[in-house]
Coordinates of C-alpha atoms in Angstrom, one line a residue:
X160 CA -34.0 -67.0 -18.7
X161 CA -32.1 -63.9 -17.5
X162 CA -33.7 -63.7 -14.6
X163 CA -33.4 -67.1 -13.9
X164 CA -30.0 -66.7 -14.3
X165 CA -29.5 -64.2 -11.5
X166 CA -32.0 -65.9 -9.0
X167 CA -29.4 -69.0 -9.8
X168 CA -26.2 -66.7 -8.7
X169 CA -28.3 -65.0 -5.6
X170 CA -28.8 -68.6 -3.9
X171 CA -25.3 -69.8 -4.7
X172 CA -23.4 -66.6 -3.3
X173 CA -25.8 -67.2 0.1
X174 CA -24.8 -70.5 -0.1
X175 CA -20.9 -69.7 -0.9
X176 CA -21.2 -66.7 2.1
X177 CA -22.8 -69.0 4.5
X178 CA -20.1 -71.7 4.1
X179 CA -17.3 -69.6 4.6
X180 CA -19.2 -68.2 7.9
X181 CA -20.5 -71.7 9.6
X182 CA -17.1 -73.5 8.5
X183 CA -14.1 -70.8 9.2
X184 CA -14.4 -70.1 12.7
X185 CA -12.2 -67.0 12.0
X186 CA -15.4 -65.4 10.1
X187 CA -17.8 -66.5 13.0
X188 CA -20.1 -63.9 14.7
X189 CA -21.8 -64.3 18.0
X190 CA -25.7 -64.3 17.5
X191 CA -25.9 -62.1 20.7
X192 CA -22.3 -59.5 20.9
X193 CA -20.9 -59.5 24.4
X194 CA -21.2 -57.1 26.6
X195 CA -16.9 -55.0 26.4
X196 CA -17.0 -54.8 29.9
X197 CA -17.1 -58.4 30.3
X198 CA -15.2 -60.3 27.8
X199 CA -12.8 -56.9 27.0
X200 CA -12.7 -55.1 29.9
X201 CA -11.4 -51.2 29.4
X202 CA -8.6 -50.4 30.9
X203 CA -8.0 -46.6 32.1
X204 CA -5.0 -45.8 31.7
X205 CA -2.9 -43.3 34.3
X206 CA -2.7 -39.6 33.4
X207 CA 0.5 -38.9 31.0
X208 CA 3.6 -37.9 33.0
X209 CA 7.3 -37.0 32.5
X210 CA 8.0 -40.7 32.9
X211 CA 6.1 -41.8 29.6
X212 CA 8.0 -39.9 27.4
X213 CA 11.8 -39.5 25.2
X214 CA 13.4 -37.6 23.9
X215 CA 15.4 -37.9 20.9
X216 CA 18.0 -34.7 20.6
X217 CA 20.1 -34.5 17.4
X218 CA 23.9 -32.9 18.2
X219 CA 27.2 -32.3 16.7
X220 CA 30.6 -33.0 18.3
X221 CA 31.5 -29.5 16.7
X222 CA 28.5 -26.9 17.7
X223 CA 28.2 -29.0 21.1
X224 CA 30.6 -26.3 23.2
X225 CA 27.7 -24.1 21.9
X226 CA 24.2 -25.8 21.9
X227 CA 25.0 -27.5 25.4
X228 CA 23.3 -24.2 27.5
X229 CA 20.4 -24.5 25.2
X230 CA 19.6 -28.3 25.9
X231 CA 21.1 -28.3 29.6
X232 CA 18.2 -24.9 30.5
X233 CA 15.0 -27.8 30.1
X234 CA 16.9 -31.0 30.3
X235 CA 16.1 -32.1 33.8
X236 CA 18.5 -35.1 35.1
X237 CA 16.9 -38.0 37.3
X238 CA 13.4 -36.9 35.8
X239 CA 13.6 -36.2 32.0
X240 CA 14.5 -39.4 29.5
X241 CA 16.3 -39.5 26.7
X242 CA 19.6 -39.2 24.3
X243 CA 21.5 -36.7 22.3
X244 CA 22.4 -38.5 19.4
X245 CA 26.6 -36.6 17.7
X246 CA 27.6 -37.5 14.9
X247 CA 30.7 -38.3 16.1
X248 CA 32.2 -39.5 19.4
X249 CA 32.6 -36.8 22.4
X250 CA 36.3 -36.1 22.7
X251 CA 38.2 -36.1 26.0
X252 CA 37.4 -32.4 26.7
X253 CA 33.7 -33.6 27.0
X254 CA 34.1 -36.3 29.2
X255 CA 33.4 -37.6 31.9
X256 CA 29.9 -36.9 30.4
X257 CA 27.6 -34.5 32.7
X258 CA 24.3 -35.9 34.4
X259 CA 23.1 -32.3 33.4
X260 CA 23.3 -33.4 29.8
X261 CA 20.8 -36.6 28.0
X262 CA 23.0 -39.5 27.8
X263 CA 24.9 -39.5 23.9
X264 CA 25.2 -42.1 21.9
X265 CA 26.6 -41.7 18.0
X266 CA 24.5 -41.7 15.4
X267 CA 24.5 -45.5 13.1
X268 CA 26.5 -45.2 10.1
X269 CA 24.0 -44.3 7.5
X270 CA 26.1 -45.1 4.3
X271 CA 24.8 -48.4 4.6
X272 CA 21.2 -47.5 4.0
X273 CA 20.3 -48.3 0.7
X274 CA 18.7 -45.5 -0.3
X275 CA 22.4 -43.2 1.1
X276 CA 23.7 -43.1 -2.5
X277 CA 20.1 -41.1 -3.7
X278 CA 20.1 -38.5 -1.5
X279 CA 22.5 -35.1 -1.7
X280 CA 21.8 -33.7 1.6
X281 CA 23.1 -36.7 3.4
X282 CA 23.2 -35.2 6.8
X283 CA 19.2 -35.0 7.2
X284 CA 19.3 -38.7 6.1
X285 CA 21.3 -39.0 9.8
X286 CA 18.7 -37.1 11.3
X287 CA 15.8 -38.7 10.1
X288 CA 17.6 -42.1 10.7
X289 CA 17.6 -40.8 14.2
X290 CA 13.7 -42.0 14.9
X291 CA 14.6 -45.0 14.6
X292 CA 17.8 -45.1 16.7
X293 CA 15.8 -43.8 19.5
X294 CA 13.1 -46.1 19.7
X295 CA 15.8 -49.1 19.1
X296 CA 16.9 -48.2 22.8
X297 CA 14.2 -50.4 23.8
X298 CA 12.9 -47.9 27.1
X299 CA 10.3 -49.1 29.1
X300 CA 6.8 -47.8 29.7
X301 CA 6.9 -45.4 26.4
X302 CA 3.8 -43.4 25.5
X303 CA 5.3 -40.4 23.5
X304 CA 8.6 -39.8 21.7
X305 CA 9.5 -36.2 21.4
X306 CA 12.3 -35.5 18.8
X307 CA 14.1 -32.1 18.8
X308 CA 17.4 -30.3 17.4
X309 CA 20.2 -29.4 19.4
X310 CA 19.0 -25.2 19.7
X311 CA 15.5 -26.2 20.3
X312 CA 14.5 -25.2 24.2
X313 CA 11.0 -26.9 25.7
X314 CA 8.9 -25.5 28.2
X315 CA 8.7 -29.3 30.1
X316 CA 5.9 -29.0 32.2
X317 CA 3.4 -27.6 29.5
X318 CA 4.6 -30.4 26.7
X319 CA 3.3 -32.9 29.6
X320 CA 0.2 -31.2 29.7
X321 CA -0.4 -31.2 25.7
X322 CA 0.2 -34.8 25.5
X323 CA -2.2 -36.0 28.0
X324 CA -5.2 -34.1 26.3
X325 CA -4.2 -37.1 23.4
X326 CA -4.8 -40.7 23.4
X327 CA -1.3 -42.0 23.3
X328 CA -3.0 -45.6 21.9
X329 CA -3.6 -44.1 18.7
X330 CA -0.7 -43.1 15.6
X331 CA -0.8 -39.8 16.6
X332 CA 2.4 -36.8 15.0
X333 CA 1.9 -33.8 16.5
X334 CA 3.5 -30.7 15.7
X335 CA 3.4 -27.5 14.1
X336 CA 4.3 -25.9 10.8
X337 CA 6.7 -23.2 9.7
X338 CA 5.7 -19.3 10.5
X339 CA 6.9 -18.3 6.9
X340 CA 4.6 -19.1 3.9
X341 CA 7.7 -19.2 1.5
X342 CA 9.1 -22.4 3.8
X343 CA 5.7 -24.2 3.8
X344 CA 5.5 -23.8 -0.2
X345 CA 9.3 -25.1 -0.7
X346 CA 8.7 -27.9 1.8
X347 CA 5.4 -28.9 3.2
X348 CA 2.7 -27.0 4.4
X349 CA 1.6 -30.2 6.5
X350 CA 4.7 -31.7 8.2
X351 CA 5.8 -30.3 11.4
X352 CA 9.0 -28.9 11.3
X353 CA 11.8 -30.9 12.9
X354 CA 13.6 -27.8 14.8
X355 CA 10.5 -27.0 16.9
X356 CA 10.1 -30.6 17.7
X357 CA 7.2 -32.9 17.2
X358 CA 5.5 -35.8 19.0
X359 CA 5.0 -39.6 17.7
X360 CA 2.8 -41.9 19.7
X361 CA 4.1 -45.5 20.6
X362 CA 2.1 -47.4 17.6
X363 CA 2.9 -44.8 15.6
X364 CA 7.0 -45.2 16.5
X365 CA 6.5 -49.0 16.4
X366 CA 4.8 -48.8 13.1
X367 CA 7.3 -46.3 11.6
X368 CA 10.3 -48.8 13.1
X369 CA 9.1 -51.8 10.4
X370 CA 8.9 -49.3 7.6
X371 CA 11.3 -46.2 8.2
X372 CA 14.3 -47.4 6.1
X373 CA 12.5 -49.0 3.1
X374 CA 10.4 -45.4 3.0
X375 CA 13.5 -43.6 2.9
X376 CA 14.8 -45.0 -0.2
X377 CA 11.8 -44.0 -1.6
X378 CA 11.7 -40.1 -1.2
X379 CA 15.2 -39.3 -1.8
X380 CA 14.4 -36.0 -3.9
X381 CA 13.0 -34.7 -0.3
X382 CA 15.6 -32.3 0.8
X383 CA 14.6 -31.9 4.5
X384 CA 14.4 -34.9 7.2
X385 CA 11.3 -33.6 8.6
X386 CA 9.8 -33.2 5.0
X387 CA 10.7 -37.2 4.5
X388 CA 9.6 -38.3 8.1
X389 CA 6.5 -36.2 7.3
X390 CA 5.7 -38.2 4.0
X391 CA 6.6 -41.7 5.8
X392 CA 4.0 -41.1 8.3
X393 CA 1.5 -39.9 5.8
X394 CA 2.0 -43.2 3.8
X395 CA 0.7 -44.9 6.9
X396 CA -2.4 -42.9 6.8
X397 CA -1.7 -40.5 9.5
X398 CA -1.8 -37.1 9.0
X399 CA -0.3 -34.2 11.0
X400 CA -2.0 -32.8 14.1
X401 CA -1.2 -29.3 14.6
X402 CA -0.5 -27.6 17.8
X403 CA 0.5 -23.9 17.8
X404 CA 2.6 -23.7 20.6
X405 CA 5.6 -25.2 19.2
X406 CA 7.3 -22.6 17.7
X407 CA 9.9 -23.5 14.4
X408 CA 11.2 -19.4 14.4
X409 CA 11.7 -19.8 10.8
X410 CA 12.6 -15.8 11.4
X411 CA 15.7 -13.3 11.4
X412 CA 16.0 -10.3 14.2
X413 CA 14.1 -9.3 16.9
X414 CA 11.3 -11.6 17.4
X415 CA 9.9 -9.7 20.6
X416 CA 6.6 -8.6 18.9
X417 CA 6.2 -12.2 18.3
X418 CA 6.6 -13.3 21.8
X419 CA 4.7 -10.1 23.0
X420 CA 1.3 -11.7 21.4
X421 CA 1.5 -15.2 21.7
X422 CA -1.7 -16.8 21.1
X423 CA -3.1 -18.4 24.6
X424 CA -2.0 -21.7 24.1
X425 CA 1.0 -23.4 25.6
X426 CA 4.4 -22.5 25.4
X427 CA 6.0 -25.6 23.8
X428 CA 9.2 -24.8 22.3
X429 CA 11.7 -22.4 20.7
X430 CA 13.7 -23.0 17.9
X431 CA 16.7 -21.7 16.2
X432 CA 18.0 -19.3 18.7
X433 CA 21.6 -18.4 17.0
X434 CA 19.5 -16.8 14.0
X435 CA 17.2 -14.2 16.3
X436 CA 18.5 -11.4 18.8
X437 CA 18.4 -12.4 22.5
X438 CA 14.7 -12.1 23.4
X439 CA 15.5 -10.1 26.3
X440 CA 17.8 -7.1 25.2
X441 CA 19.6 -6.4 28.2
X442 CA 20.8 -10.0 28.4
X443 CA 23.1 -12.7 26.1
X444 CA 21.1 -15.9 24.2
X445 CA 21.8 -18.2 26.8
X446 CA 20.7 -15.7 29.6
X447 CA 18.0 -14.6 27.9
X448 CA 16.5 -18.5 28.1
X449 CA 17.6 -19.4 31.6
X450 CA 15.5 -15.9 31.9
X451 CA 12.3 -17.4 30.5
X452 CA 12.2 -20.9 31.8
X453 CA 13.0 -19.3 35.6
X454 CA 9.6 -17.7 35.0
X455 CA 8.2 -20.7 33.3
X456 CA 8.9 -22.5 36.9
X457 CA 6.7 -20.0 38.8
X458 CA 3.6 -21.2 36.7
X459 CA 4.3 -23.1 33.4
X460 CA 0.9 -22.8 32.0
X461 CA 1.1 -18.4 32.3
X462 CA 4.0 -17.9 30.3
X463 CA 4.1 -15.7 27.2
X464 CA 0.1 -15.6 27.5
X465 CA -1.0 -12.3 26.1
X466 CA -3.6 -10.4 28.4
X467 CA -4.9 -7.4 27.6
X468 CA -6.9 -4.5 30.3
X469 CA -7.2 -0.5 30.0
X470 CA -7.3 2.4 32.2
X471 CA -9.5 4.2 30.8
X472 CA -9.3 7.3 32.7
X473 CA -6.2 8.3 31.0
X474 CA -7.1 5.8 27.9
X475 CA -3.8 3.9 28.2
X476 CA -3.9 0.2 26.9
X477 CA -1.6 -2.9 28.2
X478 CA -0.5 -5.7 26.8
X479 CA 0.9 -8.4 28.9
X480 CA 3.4 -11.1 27.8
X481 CA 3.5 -12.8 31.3
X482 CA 6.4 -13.3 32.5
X483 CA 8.3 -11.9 29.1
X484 CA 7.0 -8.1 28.4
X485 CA 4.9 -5.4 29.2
X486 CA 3.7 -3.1 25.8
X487 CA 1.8 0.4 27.4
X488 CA -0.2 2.2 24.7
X489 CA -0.8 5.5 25.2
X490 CA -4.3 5.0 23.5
X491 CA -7.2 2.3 23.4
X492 CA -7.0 -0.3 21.2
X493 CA -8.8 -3.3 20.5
X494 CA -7.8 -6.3 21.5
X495 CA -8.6 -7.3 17.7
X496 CA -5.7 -5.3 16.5
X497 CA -3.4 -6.1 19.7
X498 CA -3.4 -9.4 19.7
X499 CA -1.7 -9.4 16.0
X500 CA 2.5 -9.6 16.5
X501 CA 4.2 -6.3 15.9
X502 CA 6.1 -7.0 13.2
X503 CA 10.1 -6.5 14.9
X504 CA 11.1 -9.6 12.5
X505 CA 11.8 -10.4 9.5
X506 CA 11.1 -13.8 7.2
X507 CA 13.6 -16.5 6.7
X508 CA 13.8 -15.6 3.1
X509 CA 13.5 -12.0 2.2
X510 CA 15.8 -11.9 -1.0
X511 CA 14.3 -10.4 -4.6
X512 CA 11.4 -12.7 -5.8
X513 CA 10.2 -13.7 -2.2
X514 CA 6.6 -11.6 -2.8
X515 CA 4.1 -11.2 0.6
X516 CA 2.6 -12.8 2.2
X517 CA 5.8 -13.1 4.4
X518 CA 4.0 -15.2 7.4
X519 CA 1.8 -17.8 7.9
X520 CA -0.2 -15.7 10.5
X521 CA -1.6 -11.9 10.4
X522 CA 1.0 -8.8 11.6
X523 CA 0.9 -5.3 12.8
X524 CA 3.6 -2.9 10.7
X525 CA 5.8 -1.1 13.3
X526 CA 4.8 2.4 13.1
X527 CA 7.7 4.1 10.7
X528 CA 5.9 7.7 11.2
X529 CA 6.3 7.2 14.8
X530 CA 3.3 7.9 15.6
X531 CA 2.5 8.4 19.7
X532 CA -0.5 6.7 19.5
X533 CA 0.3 3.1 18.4
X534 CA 3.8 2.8 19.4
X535 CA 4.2 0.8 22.0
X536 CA 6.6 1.9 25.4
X537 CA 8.4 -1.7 25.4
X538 CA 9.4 -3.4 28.8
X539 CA 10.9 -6.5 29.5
X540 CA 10.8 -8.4 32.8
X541 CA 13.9 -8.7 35.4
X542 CA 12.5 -10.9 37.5
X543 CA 9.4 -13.4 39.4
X544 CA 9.1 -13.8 42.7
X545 CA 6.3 -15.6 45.2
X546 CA 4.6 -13.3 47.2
X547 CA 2.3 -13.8 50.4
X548 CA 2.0 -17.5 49.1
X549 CA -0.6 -17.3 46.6
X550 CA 0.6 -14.4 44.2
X551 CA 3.5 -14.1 42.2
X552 CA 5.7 -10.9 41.3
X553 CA 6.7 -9.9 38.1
X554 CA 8.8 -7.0 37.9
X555 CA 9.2 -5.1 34.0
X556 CA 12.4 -2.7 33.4
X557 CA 12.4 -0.2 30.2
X558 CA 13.8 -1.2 27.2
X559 CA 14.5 2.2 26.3
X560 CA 13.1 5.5 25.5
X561 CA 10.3 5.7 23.0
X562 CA 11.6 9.8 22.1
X563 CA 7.7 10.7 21.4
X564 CA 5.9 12.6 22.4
X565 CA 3.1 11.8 24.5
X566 CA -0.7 11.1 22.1
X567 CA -2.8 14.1 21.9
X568 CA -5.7 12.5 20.3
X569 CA -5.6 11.1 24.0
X570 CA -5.8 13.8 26.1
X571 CA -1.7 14.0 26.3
X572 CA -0.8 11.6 28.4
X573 CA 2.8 10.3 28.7
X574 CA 4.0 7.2 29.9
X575 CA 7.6 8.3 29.1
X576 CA 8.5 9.0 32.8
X577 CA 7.8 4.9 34.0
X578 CA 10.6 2.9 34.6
X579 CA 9.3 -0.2 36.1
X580 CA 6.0 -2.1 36.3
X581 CA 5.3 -4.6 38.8
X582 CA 2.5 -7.2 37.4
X583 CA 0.9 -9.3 40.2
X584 CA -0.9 -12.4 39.0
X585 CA -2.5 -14.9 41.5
X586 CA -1.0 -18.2 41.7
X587 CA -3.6 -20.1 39.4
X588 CA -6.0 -23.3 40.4
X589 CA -6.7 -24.0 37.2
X590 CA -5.1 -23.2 33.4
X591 CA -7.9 -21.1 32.6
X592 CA -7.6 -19.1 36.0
X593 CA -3.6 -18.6 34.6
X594 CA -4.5 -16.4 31.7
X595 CA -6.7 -13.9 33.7
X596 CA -6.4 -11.4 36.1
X597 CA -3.3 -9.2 37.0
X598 CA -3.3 -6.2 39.3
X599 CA -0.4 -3.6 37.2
X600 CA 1.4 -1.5 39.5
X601 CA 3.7 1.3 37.2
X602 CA 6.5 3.5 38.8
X603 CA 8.0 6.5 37.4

């Protein structure tokens, strides 16, 4: 009788099934599929340029005298797109408003959100409100929306190149997370962090526009606006893609050794320069970045690359920063150890009960023995020039003197006396041609 029974049900669900199918043409399937390339032809779309993407800039009226160098050293007029979003309207001192500025507009008034009354930190709810206010501007031909703070500098040319590796069809957030492991634990080890800017797709932008505000009243115990726009677009079942050349500089001081040993990826961005030293000593913040991106427009895809070569007749190793630093070591040493950031910086938060590990990434201790034979003679670079048409010029000063003497367990050999080196690198072909190859040329 039982199985009876389940014969019984077998025939009536293919009965049931094979109603549904023959009757709803919605459920129909073609005996034979067709071929995509007749009935849904593929499309290829053009290669990403500056032209499919915005930016979204978040500003204050009151650090605006400020932050303007920082956003006005990679803002491009005529060519870049995009707003700077105050929270207040520009006063007369501001205006007419420059071309060499993104247009403003001021930020919607985000007590009427429903969630506003929930949340204590209410100015990231004006930030994160900002996502939507951007795409709300309705530009045309959008693949990418790139949102950023007001102290965040991008290297232009190598964020076009990241975002055309990625299928700007799919929900795609692309970013990067904190370097300090104490900020990941407090706020998310898988958002990216708002101040070194992150990347949102069209669908993913569209998507976020229908659900933004309802997902904000949901998270108000998130203290961060990144940390909520992070947990809005993982509740549409996207998750985080990292790229390590956005930089947050959750970091205090002298952040050279950093920048001395960046990884060989691209240069994205820079965040909070008012909390770090001027990367280049001799010179202010602001001069310090127009230094950088001058080099960055000699070849975008070279800059802050770490190469490494020897001369082993008098066993001296250098490490190259291109177009940022030269390190000379009077010793050889692997490029295992090299290629870890001398630690010149300190974590966000280094009060009492902040234990190690500090950084989300391995260090090198400065040497507090001074010892000749890992200390590095530091030099920074003055300036780039074209040269014969296919090379380019960099030319290193001396930061100062290292006051050691030179390393006997290398036959004694002191690079004390050099004041200047002169790295020529060939104009590249190719990005993997740009991380290779440079004739050194020291004077003493």
């Amino acid at each position: 009788m039982g199985t009876l029974s389940k014969s019984i049900a077998i025939i009536g669900l293919v009965l049931f099934l094979s109603y549904t199918f023959l009757m709803n043409p919605s459920y129909q399937l073609p005996l034979f599929p067709a071929k995509p390339q007749e009935k849904f032809p593929v499309i290829k779309a053009s290669p990403t340029n500056i032209s499919h993407i915005v930016f979204g800039t978040v500003g204050s009226v009151n650090t605006w005298k400020h932050k303007r160098s920082y956003i006005e050293s990679w803002w491009q007029p005529n060519v870049t797109k995009g707003y700077i979003f105050m929270d207040s309207a520009p006063g007369n001192e501001y205006l007419p408003w420059p071309s060499t500025s993104p247009p403003f507009r001021v930020s919607e008034d985000i007590t009427k959100l429903k969630g506003y009354p929930n949340y204590s930190n209410k100015i990231q709810l004006r930030i994160v409100q900002t996502v939507l206010e951007v795409f709300r501007e309705g530009d045309e031909n959008v693949r990418w929306y790139v949102m950023t703070d007001d102290d965040t500098v991008l290297v232009i040319d190598n964020l076009v190149d990241m975002l055309a590796k990625y299928d700007h069809t799919k929900y795609l957030y692309i970013g990067t997370n904190s370097e300090c492991t104490h900020n990941n634990f407090a706020f998310s080890f898988d958002m990216a962090y708002g101040g070194a800017g992150y990347a949102l797709s069209y669908p993913l932008m569209e998507a976020l526009s229908k659900t933004l505000e309802m997902c904000i009243e949901r998270y108000p115990h998130l203290y961060t606006s990144d940390n909520v726009l992070g947990a809005c677009v993982a509740d549409l079942g996207v998750d985080r893609t990292h790229e390590q050349g956005f930089h947050q500089i959750d970091l205090h001081g002298d952040i050279s050794g950093l920048l001395s040993a960046h990884p060989n990826t691209p240069f994205l961005s820079l965040h909070h320069i008012d909390t770090i030293d001027p990367i280049f000593p001799s010179k202010n913040r602001s001069e310090s970045i127009n230094q950088l991106l001058q080099a960055a427009k000699f070849d975008h895809s070279r800059i802050l690359q770490q190469t490494i070569c020897y001369n082993k007749p008098i066993s001296w190793t250098f490490s190259v920063s291109w177009g940022y630093s030269v390190h000379i070591y009077e010793n050889v040493l692997p490029r295992s150890f090299l290629k870890k950031p001398l630690e010149t910086f300190t974590p966000w938060w280094s009060g009492s009960g902040k234990e190690p590990p500090f950084f989300m990434f391995n260090t090198r201790w400065p040497s507090f023995t001074g010892n000749p034979c890992v200390d590095p003679h530091s030099f920074f670079a003055d300036s780039n020039q074209n040269i014969d048409g296919n090379q380019i010029l960099t030319t290193f000063s001396r930061r100062s003197s290292r006051g050691l003497l030179a390393c006997a367990a290398s036959g004694n050999h002191s690079a004390e006396p050099i004041t200047k080196i002169m790295v020529i690198s060939p104009i590249p072909k190719t990005v993997e041609v740009s991380i290779l190859y440079h004739r050194i040329i020291v004077f003493t």
